[in-house]
PDB file of N, CA and C in Angstrom:
ATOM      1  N   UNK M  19     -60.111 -74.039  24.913  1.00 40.00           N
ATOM      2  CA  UNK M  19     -58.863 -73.367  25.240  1.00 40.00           C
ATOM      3  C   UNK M  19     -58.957 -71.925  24.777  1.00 40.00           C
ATOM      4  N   UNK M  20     -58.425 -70.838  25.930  1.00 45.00           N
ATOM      5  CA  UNK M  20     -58.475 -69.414  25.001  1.00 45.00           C
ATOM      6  C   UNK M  20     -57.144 -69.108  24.220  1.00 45.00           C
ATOM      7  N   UNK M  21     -57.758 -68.291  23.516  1.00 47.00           N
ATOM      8  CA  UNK M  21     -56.665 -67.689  22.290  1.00 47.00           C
ATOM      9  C   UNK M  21     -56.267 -66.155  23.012  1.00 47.00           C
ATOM     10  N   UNK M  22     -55.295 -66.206  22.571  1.00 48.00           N
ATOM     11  CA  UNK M  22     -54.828 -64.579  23.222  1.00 48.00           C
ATOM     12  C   UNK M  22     -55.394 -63.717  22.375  1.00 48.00           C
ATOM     13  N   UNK M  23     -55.885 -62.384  22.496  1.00 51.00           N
ATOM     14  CA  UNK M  23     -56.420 -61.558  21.001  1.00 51.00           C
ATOM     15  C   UNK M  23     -55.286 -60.182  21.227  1.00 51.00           C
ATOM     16  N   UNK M  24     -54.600 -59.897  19.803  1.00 52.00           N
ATOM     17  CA  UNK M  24     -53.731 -58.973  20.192  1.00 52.00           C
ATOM     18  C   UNK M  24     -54.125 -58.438  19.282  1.00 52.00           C
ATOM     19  N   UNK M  25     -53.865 -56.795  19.958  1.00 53.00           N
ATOM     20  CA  UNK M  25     -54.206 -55.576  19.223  1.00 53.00           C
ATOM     21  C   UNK M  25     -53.457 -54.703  19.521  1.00 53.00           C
ATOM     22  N   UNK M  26     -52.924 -54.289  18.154  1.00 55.00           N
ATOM     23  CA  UNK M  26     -51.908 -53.253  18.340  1.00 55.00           C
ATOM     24  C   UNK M  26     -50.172 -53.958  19.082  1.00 55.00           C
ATOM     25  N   UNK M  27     -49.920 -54.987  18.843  1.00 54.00           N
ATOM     26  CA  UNK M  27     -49.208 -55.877  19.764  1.00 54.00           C
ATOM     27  C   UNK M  27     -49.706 -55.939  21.605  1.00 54.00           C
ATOM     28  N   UNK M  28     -50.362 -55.863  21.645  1.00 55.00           N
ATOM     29  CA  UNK M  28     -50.847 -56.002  23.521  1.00 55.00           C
ATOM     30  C   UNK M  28     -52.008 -56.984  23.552  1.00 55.00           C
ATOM     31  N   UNK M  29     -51.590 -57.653  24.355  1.00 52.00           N
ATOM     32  CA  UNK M  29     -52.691 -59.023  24.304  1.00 52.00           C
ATOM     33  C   UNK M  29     -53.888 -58.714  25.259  1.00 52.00           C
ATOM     34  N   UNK M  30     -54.801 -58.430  24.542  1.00 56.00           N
ATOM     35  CA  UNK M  30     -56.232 -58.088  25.317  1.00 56.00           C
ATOM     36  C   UNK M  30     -56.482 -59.149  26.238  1.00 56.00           C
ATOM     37  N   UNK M  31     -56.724 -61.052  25.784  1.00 54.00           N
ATOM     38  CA  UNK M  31     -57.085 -61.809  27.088  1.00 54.00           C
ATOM     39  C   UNK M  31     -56.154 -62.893  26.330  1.00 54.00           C
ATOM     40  N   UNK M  32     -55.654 -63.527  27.364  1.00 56.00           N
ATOM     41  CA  UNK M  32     -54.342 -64.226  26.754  1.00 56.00           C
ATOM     42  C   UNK M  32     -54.453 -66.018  27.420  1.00 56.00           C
ATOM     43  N   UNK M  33     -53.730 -66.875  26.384  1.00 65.00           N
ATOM     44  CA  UNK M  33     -53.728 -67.910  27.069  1.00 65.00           C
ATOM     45  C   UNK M  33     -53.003 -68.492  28.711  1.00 65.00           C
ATOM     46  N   UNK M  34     -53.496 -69.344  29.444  1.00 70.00           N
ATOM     47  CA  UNK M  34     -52.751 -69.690  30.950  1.00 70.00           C
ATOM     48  C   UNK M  34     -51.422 -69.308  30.603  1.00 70.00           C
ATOM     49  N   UNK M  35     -50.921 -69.601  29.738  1.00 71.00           N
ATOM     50  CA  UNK M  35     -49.179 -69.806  29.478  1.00 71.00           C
ATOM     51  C   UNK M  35     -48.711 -67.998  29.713  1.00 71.00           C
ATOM     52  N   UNK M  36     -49.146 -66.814  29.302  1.00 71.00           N
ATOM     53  CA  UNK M  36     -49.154 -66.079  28.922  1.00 71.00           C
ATOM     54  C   UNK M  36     -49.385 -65.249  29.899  1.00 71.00           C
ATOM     55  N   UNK M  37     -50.443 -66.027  30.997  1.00 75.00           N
ATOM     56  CA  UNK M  37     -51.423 -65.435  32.145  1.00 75.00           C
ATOM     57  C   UNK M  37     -50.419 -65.561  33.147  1.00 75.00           C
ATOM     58  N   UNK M  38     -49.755 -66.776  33.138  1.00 79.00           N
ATOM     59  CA  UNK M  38     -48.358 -67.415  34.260  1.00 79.00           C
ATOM     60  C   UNK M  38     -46.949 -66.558  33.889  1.00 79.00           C
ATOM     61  N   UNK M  39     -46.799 -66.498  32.671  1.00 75.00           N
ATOM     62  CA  UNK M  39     -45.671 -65.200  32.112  1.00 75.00           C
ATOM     63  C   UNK M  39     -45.762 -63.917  32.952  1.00 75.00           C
ATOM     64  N   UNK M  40     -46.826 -63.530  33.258  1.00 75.00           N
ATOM     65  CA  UNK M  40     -46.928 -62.217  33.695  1.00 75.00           C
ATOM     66  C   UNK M  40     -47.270 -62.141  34.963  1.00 75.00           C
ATOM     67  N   UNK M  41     -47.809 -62.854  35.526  1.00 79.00           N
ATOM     68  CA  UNK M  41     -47.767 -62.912  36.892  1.00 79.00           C
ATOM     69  C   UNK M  41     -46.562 -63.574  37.570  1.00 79.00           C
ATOM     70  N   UNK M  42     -45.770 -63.905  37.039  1.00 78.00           N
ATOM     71  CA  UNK M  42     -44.099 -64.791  37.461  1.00 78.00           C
ATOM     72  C   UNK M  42     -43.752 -63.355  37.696  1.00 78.00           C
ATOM     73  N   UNK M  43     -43.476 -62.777  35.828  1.00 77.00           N
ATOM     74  CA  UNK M  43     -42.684 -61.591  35.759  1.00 77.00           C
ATOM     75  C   UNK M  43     -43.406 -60.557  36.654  1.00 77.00           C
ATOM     76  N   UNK M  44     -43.948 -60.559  37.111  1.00 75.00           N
ATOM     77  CA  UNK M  44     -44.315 -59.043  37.876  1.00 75.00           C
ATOM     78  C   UNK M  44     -43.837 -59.697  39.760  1.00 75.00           C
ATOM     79  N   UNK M  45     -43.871 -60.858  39.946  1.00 77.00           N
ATOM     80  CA  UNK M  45     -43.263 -60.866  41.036  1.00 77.00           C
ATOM     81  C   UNK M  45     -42.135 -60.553  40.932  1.00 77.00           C
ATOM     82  N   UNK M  46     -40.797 -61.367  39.756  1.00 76.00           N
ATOM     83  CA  UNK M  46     -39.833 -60.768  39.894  1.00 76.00           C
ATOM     84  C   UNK M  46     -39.661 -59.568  39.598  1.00 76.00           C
ATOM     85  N   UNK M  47     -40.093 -58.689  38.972  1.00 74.00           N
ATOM     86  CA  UNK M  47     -39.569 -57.440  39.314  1.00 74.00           C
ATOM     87  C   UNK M  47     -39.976 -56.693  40.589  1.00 74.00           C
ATOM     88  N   UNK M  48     -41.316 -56.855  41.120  1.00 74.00           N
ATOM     89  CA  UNK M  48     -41.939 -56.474  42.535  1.00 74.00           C
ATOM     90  C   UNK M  48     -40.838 -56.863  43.358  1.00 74.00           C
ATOM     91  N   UNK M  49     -40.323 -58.229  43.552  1.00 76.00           N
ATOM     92  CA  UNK M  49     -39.637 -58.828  45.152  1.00 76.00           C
ATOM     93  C   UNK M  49     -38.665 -58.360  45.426  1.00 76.00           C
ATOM     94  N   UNK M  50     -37.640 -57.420  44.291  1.00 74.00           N
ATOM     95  CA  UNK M  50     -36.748 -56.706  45.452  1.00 74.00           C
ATOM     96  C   UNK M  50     -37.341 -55.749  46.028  1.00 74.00           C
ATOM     97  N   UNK M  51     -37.946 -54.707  45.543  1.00 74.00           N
ATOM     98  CA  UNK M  51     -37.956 -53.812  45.903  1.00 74.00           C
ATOM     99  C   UNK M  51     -38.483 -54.255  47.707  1.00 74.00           C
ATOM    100  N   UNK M  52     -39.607 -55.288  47.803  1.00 76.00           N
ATOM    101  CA  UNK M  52     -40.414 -55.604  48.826  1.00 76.00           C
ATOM    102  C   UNK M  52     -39.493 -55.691  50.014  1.00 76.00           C
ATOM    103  N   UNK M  53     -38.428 -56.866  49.415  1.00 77.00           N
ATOM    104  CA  UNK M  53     -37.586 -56.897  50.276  1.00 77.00           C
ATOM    105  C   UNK M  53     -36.249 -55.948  50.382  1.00 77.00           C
ATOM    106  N   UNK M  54     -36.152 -55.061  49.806  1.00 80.00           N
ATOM    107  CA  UNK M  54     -35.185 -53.897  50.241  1.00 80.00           C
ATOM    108  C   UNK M  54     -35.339 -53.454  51.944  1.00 80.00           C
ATOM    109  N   UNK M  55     -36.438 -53.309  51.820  1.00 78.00           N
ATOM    110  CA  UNK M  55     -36.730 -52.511  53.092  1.00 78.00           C
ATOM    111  C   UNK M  55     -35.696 -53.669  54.601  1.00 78.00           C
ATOM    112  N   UNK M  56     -36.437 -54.924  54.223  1.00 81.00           N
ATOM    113  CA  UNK M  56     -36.586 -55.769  55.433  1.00 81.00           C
ATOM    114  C   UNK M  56     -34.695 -56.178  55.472  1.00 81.00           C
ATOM    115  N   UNK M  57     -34.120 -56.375  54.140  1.00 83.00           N
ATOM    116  CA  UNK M  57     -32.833 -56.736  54.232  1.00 83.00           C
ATOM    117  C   UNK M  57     -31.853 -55.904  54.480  1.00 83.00           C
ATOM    118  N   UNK M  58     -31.971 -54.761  53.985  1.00 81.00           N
ATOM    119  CA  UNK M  58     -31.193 -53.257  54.362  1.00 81.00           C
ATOM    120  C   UNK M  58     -30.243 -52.880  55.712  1.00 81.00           C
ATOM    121  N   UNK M  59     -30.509 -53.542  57.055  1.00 84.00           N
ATOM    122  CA  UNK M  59     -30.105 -53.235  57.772  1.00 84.00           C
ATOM    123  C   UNK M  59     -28.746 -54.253  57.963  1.00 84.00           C
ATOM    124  N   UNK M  60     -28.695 -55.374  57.186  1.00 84.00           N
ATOM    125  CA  UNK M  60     -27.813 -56.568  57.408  1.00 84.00           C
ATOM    126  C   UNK M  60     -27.200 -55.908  56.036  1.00 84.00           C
ATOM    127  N   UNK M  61     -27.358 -55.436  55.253  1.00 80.00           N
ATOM    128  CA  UNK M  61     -26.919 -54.906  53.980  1.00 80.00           C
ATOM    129  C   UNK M  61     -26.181 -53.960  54.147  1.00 80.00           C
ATOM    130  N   UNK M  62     -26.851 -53.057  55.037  1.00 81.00           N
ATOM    131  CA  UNK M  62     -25.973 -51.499  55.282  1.00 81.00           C
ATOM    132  C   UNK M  62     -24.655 -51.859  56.152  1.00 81.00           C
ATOM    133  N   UNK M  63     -25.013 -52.840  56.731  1.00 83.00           N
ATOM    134  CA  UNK M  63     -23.350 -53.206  57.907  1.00 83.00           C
ATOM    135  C   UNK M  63     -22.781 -54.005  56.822  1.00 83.00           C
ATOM    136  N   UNK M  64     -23.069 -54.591  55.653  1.00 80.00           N
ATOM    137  CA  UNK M  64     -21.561 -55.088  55.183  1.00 80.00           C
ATOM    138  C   UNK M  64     -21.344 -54.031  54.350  1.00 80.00           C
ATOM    139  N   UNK M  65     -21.608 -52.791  53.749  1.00 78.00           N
ATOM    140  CA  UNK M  65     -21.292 -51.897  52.934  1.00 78.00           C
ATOM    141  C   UNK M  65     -20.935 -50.330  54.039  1.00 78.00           C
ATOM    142  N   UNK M  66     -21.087 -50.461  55.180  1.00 83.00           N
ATOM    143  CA  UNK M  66     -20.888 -49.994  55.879  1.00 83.00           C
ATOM    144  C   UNK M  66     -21.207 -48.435  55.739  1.00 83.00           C
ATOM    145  N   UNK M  67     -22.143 -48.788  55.014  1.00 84.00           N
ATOM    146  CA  UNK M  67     -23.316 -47.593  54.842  1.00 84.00           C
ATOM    147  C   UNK M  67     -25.234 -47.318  56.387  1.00 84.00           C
ATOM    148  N   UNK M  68     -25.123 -46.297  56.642  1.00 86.00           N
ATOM    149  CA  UNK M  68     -26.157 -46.215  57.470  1.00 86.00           C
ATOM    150  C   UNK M  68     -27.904 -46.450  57.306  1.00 86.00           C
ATOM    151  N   UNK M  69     -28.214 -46.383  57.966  1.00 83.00           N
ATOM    152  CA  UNK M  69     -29.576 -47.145  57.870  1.00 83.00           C
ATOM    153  C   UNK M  69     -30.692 -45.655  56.728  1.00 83.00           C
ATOM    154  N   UNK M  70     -29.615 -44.735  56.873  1.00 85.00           N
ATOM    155  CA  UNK M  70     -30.727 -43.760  56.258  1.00 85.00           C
ATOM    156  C   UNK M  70     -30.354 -44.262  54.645  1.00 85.00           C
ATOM    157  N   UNK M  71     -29.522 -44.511  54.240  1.00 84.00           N
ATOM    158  CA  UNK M  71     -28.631 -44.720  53.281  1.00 84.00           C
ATOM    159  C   UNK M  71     -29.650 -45.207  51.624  1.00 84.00           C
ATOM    160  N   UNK M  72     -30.295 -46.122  52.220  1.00 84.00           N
ATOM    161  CA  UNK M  72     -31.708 -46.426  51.747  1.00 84.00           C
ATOM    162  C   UNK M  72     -32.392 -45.647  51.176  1.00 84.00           C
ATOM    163  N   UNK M  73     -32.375 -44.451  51.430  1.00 86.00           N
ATOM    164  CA  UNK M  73     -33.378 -43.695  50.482  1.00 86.00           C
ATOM    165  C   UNK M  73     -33.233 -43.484  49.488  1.00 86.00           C
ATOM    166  N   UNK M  74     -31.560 -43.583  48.968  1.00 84.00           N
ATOM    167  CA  UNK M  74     -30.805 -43.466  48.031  1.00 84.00           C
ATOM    168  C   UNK M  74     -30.851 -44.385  46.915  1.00 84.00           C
ATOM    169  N   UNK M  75     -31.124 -45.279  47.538  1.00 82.00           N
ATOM    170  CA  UNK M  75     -31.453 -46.933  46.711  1.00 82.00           C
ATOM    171  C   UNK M  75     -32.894 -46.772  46.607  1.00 82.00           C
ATOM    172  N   UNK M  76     -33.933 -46.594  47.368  1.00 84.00           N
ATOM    173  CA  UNK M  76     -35.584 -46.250  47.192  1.00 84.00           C
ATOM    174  C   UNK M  76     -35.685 -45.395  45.893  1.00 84.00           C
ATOM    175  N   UNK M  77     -34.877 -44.427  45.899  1.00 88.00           N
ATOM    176  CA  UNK M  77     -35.184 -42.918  45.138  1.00 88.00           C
ATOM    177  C   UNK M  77     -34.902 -44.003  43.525  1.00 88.00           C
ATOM    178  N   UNK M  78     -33.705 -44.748  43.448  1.00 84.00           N
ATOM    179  CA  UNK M  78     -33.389 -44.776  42.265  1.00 84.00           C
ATOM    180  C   UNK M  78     -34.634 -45.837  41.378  1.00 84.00           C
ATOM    181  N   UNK M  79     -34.642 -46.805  42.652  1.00 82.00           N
ATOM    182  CA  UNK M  79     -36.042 -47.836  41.927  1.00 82.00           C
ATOM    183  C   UNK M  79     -37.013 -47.051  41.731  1.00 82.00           C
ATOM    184  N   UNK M  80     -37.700 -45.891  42.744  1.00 85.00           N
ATOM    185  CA  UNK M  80     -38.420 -45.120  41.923  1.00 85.00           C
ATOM    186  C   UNK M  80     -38.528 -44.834  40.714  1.00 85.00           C
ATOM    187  N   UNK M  81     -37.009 -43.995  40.247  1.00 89.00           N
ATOM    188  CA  UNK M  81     -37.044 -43.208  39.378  1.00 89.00           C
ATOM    189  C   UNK M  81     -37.353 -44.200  38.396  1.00 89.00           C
ATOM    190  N   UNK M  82     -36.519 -45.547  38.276  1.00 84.00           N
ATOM    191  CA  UNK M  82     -36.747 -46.678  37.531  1.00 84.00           C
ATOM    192  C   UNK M  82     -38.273 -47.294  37.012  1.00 84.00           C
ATOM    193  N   UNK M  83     -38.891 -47.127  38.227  1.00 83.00           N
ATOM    194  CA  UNK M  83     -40.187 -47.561  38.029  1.00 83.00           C
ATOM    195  C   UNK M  83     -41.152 -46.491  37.421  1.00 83.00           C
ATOM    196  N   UNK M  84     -40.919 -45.594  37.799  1.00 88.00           N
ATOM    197  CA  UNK M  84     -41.828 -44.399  36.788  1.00 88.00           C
ATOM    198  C   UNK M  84     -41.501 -44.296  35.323  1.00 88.00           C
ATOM    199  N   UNK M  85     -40.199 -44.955  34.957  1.00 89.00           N
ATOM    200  CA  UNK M  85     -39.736 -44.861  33.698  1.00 89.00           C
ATOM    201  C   UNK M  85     -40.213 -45.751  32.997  1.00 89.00           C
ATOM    202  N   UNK M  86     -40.302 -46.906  33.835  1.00 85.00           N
ATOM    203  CA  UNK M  86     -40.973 -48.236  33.381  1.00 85.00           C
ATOM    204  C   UNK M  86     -42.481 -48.244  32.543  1.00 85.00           C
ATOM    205  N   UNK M  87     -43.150 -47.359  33.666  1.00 85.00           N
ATOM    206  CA  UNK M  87     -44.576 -46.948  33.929  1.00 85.00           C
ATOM    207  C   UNK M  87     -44.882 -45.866  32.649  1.00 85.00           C
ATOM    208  N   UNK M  88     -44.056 -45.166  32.193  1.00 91.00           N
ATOM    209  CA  UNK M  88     -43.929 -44.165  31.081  1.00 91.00           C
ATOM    210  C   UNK M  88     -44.113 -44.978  29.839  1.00 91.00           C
ATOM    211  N   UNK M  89     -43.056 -45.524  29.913  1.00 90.00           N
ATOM    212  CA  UNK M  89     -42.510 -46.140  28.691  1.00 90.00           C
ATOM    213  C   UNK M  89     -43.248 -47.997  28.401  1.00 90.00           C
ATOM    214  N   UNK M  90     -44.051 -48.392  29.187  1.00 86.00           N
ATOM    215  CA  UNK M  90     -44.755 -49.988  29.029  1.00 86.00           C
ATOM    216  C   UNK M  90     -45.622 -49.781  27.684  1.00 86.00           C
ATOM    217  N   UNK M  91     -46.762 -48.865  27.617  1.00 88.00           N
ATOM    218  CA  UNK M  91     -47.240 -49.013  26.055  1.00 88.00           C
ATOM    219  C   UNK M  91     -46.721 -49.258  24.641  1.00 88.00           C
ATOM    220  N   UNK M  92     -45.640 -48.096  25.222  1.00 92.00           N
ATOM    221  CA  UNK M  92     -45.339 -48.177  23.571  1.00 92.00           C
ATOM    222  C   UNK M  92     -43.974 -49.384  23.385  1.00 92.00           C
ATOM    223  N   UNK M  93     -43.714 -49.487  24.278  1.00 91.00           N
ATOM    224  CA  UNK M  93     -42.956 -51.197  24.248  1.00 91.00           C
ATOM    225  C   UNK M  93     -43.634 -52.222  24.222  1.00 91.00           C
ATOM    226  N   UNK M  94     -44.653 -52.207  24.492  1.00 88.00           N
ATOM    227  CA  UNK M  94     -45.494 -53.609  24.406  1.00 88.00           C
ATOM    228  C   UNK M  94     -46.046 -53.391  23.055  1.00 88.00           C
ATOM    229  N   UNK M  95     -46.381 -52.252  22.536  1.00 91.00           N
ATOM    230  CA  UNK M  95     -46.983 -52.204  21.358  1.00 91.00           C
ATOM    231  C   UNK M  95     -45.903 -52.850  20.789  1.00 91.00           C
ATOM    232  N   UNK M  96     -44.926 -52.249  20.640  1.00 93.00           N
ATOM    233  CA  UNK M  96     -43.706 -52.801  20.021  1.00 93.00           C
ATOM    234  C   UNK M  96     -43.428 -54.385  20.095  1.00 93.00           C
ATOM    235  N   UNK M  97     -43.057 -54.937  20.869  1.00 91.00           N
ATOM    236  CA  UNK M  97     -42.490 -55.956  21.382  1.00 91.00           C
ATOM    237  C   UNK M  97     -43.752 -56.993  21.801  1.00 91.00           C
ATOM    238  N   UNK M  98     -44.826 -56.743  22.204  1.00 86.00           N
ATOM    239  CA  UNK M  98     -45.916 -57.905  22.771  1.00 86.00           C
ATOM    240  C   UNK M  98     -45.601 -57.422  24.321  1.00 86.00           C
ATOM    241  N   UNK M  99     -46.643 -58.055  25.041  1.00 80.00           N
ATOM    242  CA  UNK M  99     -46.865 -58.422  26.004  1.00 80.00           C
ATOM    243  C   UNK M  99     -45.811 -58.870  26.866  1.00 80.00           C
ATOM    244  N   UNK M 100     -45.436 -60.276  26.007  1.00 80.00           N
ATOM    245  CA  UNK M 100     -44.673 -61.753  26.920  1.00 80.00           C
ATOM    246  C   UNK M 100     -43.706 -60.662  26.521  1.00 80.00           C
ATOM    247  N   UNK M 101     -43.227 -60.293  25.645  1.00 86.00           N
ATOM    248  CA  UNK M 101     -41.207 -59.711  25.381  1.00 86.00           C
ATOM    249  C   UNK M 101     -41.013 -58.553  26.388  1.00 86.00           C
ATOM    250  N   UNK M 102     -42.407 -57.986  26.707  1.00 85.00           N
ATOM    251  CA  UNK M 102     -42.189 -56.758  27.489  1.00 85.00           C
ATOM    252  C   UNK M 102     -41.754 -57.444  28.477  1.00 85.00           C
ATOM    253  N   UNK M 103     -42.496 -58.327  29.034  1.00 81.00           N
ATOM    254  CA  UNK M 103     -42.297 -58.923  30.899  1.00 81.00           C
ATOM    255  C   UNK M 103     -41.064 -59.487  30.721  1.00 81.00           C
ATOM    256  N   UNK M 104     -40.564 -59.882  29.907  1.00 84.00           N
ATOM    257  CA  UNK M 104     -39.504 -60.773  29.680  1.00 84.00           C
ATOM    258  C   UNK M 104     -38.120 -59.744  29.979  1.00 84.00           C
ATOM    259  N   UNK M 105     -38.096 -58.837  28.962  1.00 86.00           N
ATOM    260  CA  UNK M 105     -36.838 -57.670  29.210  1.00 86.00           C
ATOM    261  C   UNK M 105     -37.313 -57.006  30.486  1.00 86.00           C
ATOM    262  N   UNK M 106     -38.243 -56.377  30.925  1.00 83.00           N
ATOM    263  CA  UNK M 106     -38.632 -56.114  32.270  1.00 83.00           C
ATOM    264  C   UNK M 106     -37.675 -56.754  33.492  1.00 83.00           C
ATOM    265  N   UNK M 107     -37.975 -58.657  33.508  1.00 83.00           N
ATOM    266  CA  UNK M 107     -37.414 -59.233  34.258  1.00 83.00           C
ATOM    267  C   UNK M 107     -35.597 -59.205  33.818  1.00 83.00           C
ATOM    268  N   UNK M 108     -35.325 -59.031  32.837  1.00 87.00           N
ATOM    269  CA  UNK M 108     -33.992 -58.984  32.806  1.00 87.00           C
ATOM    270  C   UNK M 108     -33.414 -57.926  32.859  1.00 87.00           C
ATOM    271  N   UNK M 109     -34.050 -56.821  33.000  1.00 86.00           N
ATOM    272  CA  UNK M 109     -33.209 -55.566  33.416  1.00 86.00           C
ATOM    273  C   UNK M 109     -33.130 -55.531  34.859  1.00 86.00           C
ATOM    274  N   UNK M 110     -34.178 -56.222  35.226  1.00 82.00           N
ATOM    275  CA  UNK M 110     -34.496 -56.429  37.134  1.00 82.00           C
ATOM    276  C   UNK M 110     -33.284 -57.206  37.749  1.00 82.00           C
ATOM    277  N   UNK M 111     -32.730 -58.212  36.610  1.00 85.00           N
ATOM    278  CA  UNK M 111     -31.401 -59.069  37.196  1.00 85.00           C
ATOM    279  C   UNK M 111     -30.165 -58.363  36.857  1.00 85.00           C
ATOM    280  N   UNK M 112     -29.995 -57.411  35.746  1.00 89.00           N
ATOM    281  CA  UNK M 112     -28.785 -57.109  35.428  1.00 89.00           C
ATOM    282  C   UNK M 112     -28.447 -55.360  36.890  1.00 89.00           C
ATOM    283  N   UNK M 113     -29.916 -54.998  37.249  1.00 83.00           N
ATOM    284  CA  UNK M 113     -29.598 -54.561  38.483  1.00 83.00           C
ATOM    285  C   UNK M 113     -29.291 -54.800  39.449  1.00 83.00           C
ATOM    286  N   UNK M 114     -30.101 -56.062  39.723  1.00 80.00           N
ATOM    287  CA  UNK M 114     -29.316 -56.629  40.832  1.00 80.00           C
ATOM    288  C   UNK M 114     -28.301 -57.208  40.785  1.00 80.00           C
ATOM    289  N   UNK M 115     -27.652 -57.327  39.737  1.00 87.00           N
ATOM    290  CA  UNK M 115     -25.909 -58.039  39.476  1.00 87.00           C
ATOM    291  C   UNK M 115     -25.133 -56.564  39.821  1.00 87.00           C
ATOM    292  N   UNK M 116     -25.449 -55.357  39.407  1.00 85.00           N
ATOM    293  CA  UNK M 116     -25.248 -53.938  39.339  1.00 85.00           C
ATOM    294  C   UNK M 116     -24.937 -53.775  40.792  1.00 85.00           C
ATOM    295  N   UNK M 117     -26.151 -54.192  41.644  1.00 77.00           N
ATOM    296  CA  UNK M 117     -26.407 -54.035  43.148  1.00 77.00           C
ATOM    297  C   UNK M 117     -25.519 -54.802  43.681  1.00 77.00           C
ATOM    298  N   UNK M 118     -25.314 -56.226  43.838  1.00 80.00           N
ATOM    299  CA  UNK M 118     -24.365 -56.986  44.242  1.00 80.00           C
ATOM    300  C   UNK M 118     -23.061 -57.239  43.935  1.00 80.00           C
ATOM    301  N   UNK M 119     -22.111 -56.309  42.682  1.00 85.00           N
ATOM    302  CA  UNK M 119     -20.978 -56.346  42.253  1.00 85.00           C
ATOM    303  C   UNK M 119     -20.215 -55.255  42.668  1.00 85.00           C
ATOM    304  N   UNK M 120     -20.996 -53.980  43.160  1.00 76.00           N
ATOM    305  CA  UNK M 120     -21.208 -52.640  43.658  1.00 76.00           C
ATOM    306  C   UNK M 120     -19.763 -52.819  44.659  1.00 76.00           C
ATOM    307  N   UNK M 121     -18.486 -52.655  44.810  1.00 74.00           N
ATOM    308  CA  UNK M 121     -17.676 -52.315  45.533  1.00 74.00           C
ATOM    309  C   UNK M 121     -18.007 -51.119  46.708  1.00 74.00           C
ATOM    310  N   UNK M 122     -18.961 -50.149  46.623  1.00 71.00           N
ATOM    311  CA  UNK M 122     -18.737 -49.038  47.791  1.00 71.00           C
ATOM    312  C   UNK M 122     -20.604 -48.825  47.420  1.00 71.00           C
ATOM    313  N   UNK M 123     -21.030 -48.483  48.345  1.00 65.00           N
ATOM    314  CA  UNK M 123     -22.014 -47.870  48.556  1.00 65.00           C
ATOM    315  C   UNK M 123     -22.216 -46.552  47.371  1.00 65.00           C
TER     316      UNK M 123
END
């Protein structure tokens, strides 16, 4: 069985359990964005926002994701590996609660 080896809190090679943690968590945070594109147009008619409208929502996951991308080292140093993917995936749901509670465009 492998052992995870952590250094610096970041797990250099990690056990299945650990290996399945992070490949879960990186779909959920990947699958909205994937599907933004494809759902958007059934989205924009109940918010009664236009099809360009989207870029607006693109721009912000951007900005989100570069922040992410900034800031992953020294949170994982901090926190591990698994805690990073873990708050990762739960900031990914408390947006999309953000996204779906959203009264107006």
């Amino acid at each position: 069985m492998a052992h995870e080896q952590i250094h610096g809190g970041i797990v250099r090679a990690g056990t299945p359990g650990v290996s399945l943690q992070v490949i879960l968590g990186f779909l959920a945070i990947g699958l909205p964005e994937a599907l933004l594109g494809a759902s958007w147009p059934a989205m924009g008619a109940g918010v009664h926002a236009p099809l360009v409208a989207v870029v607006g929502i693109a721009a912000v996951l951007a900005a989100g994701s570069a922040a992410a991308a900034i800031t992953a080292e020294p949170v994982a140093r901090r926190f591990g590996s698994g805690r990073t993917v873990d708050m990762g995936v739960a900031l990914t749901v408390l947006a999309l609660l953000g996204f779906s509670f959203a009264p107006h465009y």
